[in-house]
CSV table of C-alpha atoms in Angstrom, one decimal:
chain,number,residue,atom,x,y,z
A,1,ASP,CA,11.5,-18.6,17.5
A,2,ALA,CA,10.1,-20.8,14.8
A,3,GLY,CA,13.4,-22.2,13.8
A,4,ILE,CA,13.7,-20.5,10.4
A,5,THR,CA,17.1,-19.9,8.9
A,6,GLN,CA,18.0,-18.3,5.6
A,7,SER,CA,21.2,-18.7,3.6
A,8,PRO,CA,23.2,-16.9,2.5
A,9,ARG,CA,22.4,-13.8,4.6
A,10,HIS,CA,24.2,-11.5,2.1
A,11,LYS,CA,25.1,-12.0,-1.5
A,12,VAL,CA,26.5,-9.9,-4.3
A,13,THR,CA,26.3,-11.2,-7.8
A,14,GLU,CA,26.5,-10.1,-11.4
A,15,THR,CA,23.7,-9.7,-13.9
A,16,GLY,CA,23.0,-12.9,-15.8
A,17,THR,CA,24.3,-15.3,-13.1
A,18,PRO,CA,22.0,-17.9,-11.4
A,19,VAL,CA,21.4,-17.5,-7.7
A,20,THR,CA,19.7,-19.8,-5.2
A,21,LEU,CA,18.5,-18.8,-1.8
A,22,ARG,CA,17.7,-21.3,0.8
A,23,CYS,CA,15.1,-21.3,3.5
A,24,HIS,CA,15.3,-24.0,6.2
A,25,GLN,CA,12.8,-24.7,9.0
A,26,THR,CA,13.1,-27.2,11.8
A,27,GLU,CA,9.5,-27.8,12.7
A,28,ASN,CA,7.9,-29.5,9.6
A,29,HIS,CA,5.4,-26.8,8.9
A,30,ARG,CA,3.4,-27.3,5.7
A,31,TYR,CA,3.2,-23.8,4.4
A,32,MET,CA,6.3,-21.8,3.4
A,33,TYR,CA,6.6,-18.5,1.6
A,34,TRP,CA,9.1,-16.3,-0.2
A,35,TYR,CA,8.7,-12.5,-0.1
A,36,ARG,CA,10.8,-9.6,-1.4
A,37,GLN,CA,10.9,-6.2,0.3
A,38,ASP,CA,11.9,-3.0,-1.6
A,39,PRO,CA,11.9,0.6,-0.6
A,40,GLY,CA,8.5,2.2,-1.4
A,41,HIS,CA,6.8,-1.2,-1.5
A,42,GLY,CA,5.4,-3.5,1.2
A,43,LEU,CA,6.4,-7.1,1.3
A,44,ARG,CA,5.4,-8.8,-1.9
A,45,LEU,CA,4.8,-12.5,-2.2
A,46,ILE,CA,7.0,-14.3,-4.9
A,47,HIS,CA,6.0,-17.9,-4.5
A,48,TYR,CA,4.7,-20.2,-1.8
A,49,SER,CA,4.5,-23.8,-1.0
A,50,TYR,CA,1.8,-25.9,0.6
A,51,GLY,CA,3.7,-29.2,0.8
A,52,VAL,CA,6.6,-31.2,-0.7
A,53,LYS,CA,6.6,-30.6,-4.5
A,54,ASP,CA,3.5,-28.4,-4.2
A,55,THR,CA,4.1,-24.7,-5.0
A,56,ASP,CA,2.3,-21.8,-6.5
A,57,LYS,CA,2.9,-18.3,-7.7
A,58,GLY,CA,2.5,-15.1,-5.8
A,59,GLU,CA,2.1,-11.6,-7.1
A,60,VAL,CA,5.7,-11.1,-8.3
A,61,SER,CA,6.8,-14.5,-9.6
A,62,ASP,CA,8.3,-13.5,-12.9
A,63,GLY,CA,12.0,-14.3,-13.1
A,64,TYR,CA,11.9,-16.6,-10.1
A,65,SER,CA,11.4,-20.3,-9.6
A,66,VAL,CA,11.1,-22.4,-6.4
A,67,SER,CA,11.5,-26.0,-5.3
A,68,ARG,CA,10.6,-28.0,-2.3
A,69,SER,CA,11.9,-31.5,-2.3
A,70,LYS,CA,11.8,-31.8,1.5
A,71,THR,CA,9.5,-30.4,4.1
A,72,GLU,CA,12.2,-28.4,5.8
A,73,ASP,CA,13.7,-26.7,2.8
A,74,PHE,CA,12.3,-24.2,0.3
A,75,LEU,CA,14.6,-22.9,-2.4
A,76,LEU,CA,14.2,-19.7,-4.4
A,77,THR,CA,16.1,-19.5,-7.7
A,78,LEU,CA,16.8,-16.6,-9.9
A,79,GLU,CA,17.7,-18.3,-13.1
A,80,SER,CA,19.4,-15.2,-14.6
A,81,ALA,CA,19.7,-12.4,-12.0
A,82,THR,CA,18.8,-8.9,-13.1
A,83,SER,CA,19.5,-5.6,-11.3
A,84,SER,CA,15.7,-5.3,-10.6
A,85,GLN,CA,16.0,-8.3,-8.4
A,86,THR,CA,18.2,-6.5,-6.0
A,87,SER,CA,16.2,-6.7,-2.8
A,88,VAL,CA,15.9,-8.2,0.6
A,89,TYR,CA,14.3,-11.6,0.5
A,90,PHE,CA,12.3,-13.0,3.4
A,91,CYS,CA,11.2,-16.6,3.9
A,92,ALA,CA,8.2,-17.2,6.1
A,93,ILE,CA,6.2,-20.2,7.5
A,94,SER,CA,2.6,-20.4,8.5
A,95,VAL,CA,1.8,-21.9,11.9
A,96,ARG,CA,-1.7,-22.8,13.1
A,97,ALA,CA,-2.0,-20.9,16.3
A,98,SER,CA,-5.5,-21.4,17.5
A,99,GLY,CA,-8.9,-22.2,15.8
A,100,LEU,CA,-8.8,-20.8,12.3
A,101,TYR,CA,-6.0,-18.4,13.0
A,102,ASN,CA,-2.6,-18.8,11.3
A,103,GLU,CA,0.4,-16.8,12.3
A,104,GLN,CA,3.4,-16.1,10.1
A,105,PHE,CA,6.9,-16.4,11.3
A,106,PHE,CA,9.7,-14.8,9.2
A,107,GLY,CA,13.3,-15.6,8.7
A,108,PRO,CA,16.1,-13.1,9.2
A,109,GLY,CA,16.2,-12.1,5.5
A,110,THR,CA,18.8,-12.3,2.7
A,111,ARG,CA,20.1,-9.1,1.2
A,112,LEU,CA,20.8,-9.7,-2.5
A,113,THR,CA,22.6,-7.2,-4.7
A,114,VAL,CA,22.8,-7.7,-8.4
A,115,LEU,CA,25.4,-5.6,-10.1
B,1,ASP,CA,-8.9,-8.0,-1.3
B,2,ALA,CA,-9.5,-5.5,1.5
B,3,LYS,CA,-6.7,-3.0,2.1
B,4,THR,CA,-5.6,-0.9,5.0
B,5,THR,CA,-4.5,2.7,5.4
B,6,GLN,CA,-2.0,3.8,8.0
B,7,PRO,CA,-0.1,7.0,8.6
B,8,ASN,CA,3.4,6.9,7.2
B,9,SER,CA,5.1,7.8,10.4
B,10,MET,CA,4.5,8.6,14.0
B,11,GLU,CA,6.6,9.8,16.9
B,12,SER,CA,6.4,9.1,20.6
B,13,ASN,CA,8.4,9.7,23.8
B,14,GLU,CA,9.7,6.8,25.8
B,15,GLU,CA,7.4,5.5,28.5
B,16,GLU,CA,4.4,7.2,27.0
B,17,PRO,CA,1.5,5.4,25.4
B,18,VAL,CA,1.3,5.1,21.6
B,19,HIS,CA,-1.9,4.8,19.6
B,20,LEU,CA,-1.2,3.5,16.0
B,21,PRO,CA,-4.4,3.9,13.8
B,22,CYS,CA,-5.4,1.7,10.9
B,23,ASN,CA,-8.4,2.2,8.6
B,24,HIS,CA,-9.9,-0.7,6.8
B,25,SER,CA,-13.3,0.4,5.5
B,26,THR,CA,-13.7,-2.5,3.1
B,27,ILE,CA,-13.1,-5.2,5.7
B,28,SER,CA,-15.3,-8.3,5.3
B,29,GLY,CA,-17.0,-10.3,8.0
B,30,THR,CA,-14.4,-13.1,8.0
B,31,ASP,CA,-11.3,-10.9,7.9
B,32,TYR,CA,-9.0,-11.0,10.9
B,33,ILE,CA,-7.1,-7.8,11.7
B,34,HIS,CA,-3.4,-8.5,12.2
B,35,TRP,CA,-0.6,-6.3,13.4
B,36,TYR,CA,3.0,-7.2,12.7
B,37,ARG,CA,6.1,-5.1,13.3
B,38,GLN,CA,9.5,-5.0,11.7
B,39,LEU,CA,12.5,-3.9,13.7
B,40,PRO,CA,15.5,-2.5,11.8
B,41,SER,CA,17.3,-5.2,9.7
B,42,GLN,CA,15.0,-7.9,10.9
B,43,GLY,CA,12.0,-9.9,9.4
B,44,PRO,CA,8.5,-8.9,10.5
B,45,GLU,CA,7.2,-10.3,13.8
B,46,TYR,CA,3.7,-10.9,15.0
B,47,VAL,CA,2.3,-8.4,17.5
B,48,ILE,CA,-1.4,-9.1,17.9
B,49,HIS,CA,-4.6,-10.0,16.1
B,50,GLY,CA,-8.3,-9.8,16.6
B,51,LEU,CA,-11.7,-10.3,14.9
B,52,THR,CA,-14.3,-8.2,16.7
B,53,SER,CA,-13.5,-7.8,20.3
B,54,ASN,CA,-10.6,-5.8,21.8
B,55,VAL,CA,-7.6,-7.9,22.5
B,56,ASN,CA,-4.7,-7.7,25.0
B,57,ASN,CA,-1.4,-9.5,25.1
B,58,ARG,CA,2.0,-9.0,26.7
B,59,MET,CA,3.1,-6.8,23.8
B,60,ALA,CA,0.2,-4.6,23.1
B,61,SER,CA,-3.6,-4.0,23.0
B,62,LEU,CA,-5.8,-4.0,19.9
B,63,ALA,CA,-8.9,-1.8,20.0
B,64,ILE,CA,-11.4,-2.6,17.2
B,65,ALA,CA,-14.1,-0.1,16.3
B,66,GLU,CA,-17.7,-1.4,16.6
B,67,ASP,CA,-18.2,-1.3,12.8
B,68,ARG,CA,-14.8,-2.9,12.3
B,69,LYS,CA,-13.8,-0.3,9.8
B,70,SER,CA,-10.9,0.9,11.9
B,71,SER,CA,-8.6,-0.4,14.6
B,72,THR,CA,-5.9,1.0,16.9
B,73,LEU,CA,-2.8,-0.7,18.1
B,74,ILE,CA,-1.9,0.5,21.6
B,75,LEU,CA,1.6,0.3,23.1
B,76,HIS,CA,1.0,1.1,26.7
B,77,ARG,CA,4.5,2.3,27.5
B,78,ALA,CA,6.8,2.8,24.5
B,79,THR,CA,10.4,1.8,24.9
B,80,LEU,CA,13.3,2.5,22.5
B,81,ARG,CA,13.1,-1.1,21.4
B,82,ASP,CA,9.6,-0.4,20.1
B,83,ALA,CA,11.0,1.7,17.3
B,84,ALA,CA,9.9,-0.2,14.2
B,85,VAL,CA,7.6,-0.2,11.2
B,86,TYR,CA,4.1,-1.4,12.3
B,87,TYR,CA,1.9,-3.2,9.7
B,88,CYS,CA,-1.8,-3.5,9.9
B,89,ILE,CA,-3.0,-6.4,7.7
B,90,LEU,CA,-6.3,-8.0,7.0
B,91,ARG,CA,-6.6,-11.7,6.3
B,92,ASP,CA,-9.5,-14.0,5.7
B,93,ALA,CA,-10.0,-16.3,8.7
B,94,GLN,CA,-10.4,-19.4,6.6
B,95,GLY,CA,-7.5,-21.6,5.8
B,96,ALA,CA,-3.7,-21.4,6.1
B,97,ASP,CA,-3.5,-21.0,2.4
B,98,ASN,CA,-5.0,-17.5,2.7
B,99,ASN,CA,-1.7,-16.3,3.9
B,100,ARG,CA,-0.9,-15.9,0.2
B,101,LYS,CA,-3.6,-13.2,0.0
B,102,LEU,CA,-1.9,-11.0,2.6
B,103,ILE,CA,-1.4,-7.5,1.3
B,104,TRP,CA,1.4,-5.7,3.0
B,105,GLY,CA,1.3,-2.0,2.9
B,106,LEU,CA,4.1,0.4,3.9
B,107,GLY,CA,3.1,0.5,7.5
B,108,THR,CA,3.7,3.2,10.1
B,109,SER,CA,7.3,4.0,11.0
B,110,LEU,CA,7.3,4.6,14.7
B,111,ALA,CA,10.1,6.7,16.2
B,112,VAL,CA,10.6,6.7,20.0
B,113,ASN,CA,12.4,9.5,21.6
B,114,PRO,CA,14.4,9.0,24.8
């Protein structure tokens, strides 16, 4: 257990409303990631962070923004939610396991429904 | 980025061995082979990884072909709790930042019959 929590775990919202998902870790790891998972697709990277205030885009970043003001928290914001953003969102951290190897640990996920 | 090919689904009986194949013909010399699994309604979890040699841990074994173009995850005695989607993923060995280059396919959905 890498001490990753996500909140909320479930959310239903309406199109056009802003939504913020929170990922919290307890072990001060540098790298954090946001993924989405949809039927028919593998996990797809939205944004990632390599330190406080240091973030970069993943492969499906349109419509999403992120912020990391503290090491332990990585926030994902949907400025104006759309139905295409209905998905399960996973947060992950990267932990140096041995040598050059880095293992990812995932949070429990947030199921977001946009009506 | 190198990709992997896995069967969509497999089925096994409880307490029997399971061999989950993965093809990665475009693997590069510095790519690690990773396996993760995702239990129902949970996030993915690490299973095992390797570079060139076969690997064993408490969860599974990883057999890597000599040319590294394929690998097999071996569950020695499947249990009902092993029913999950298993992902085979390649990742460059250099740098934690290369996690962003992970390409997650659809994996193999393993069903375990009692």
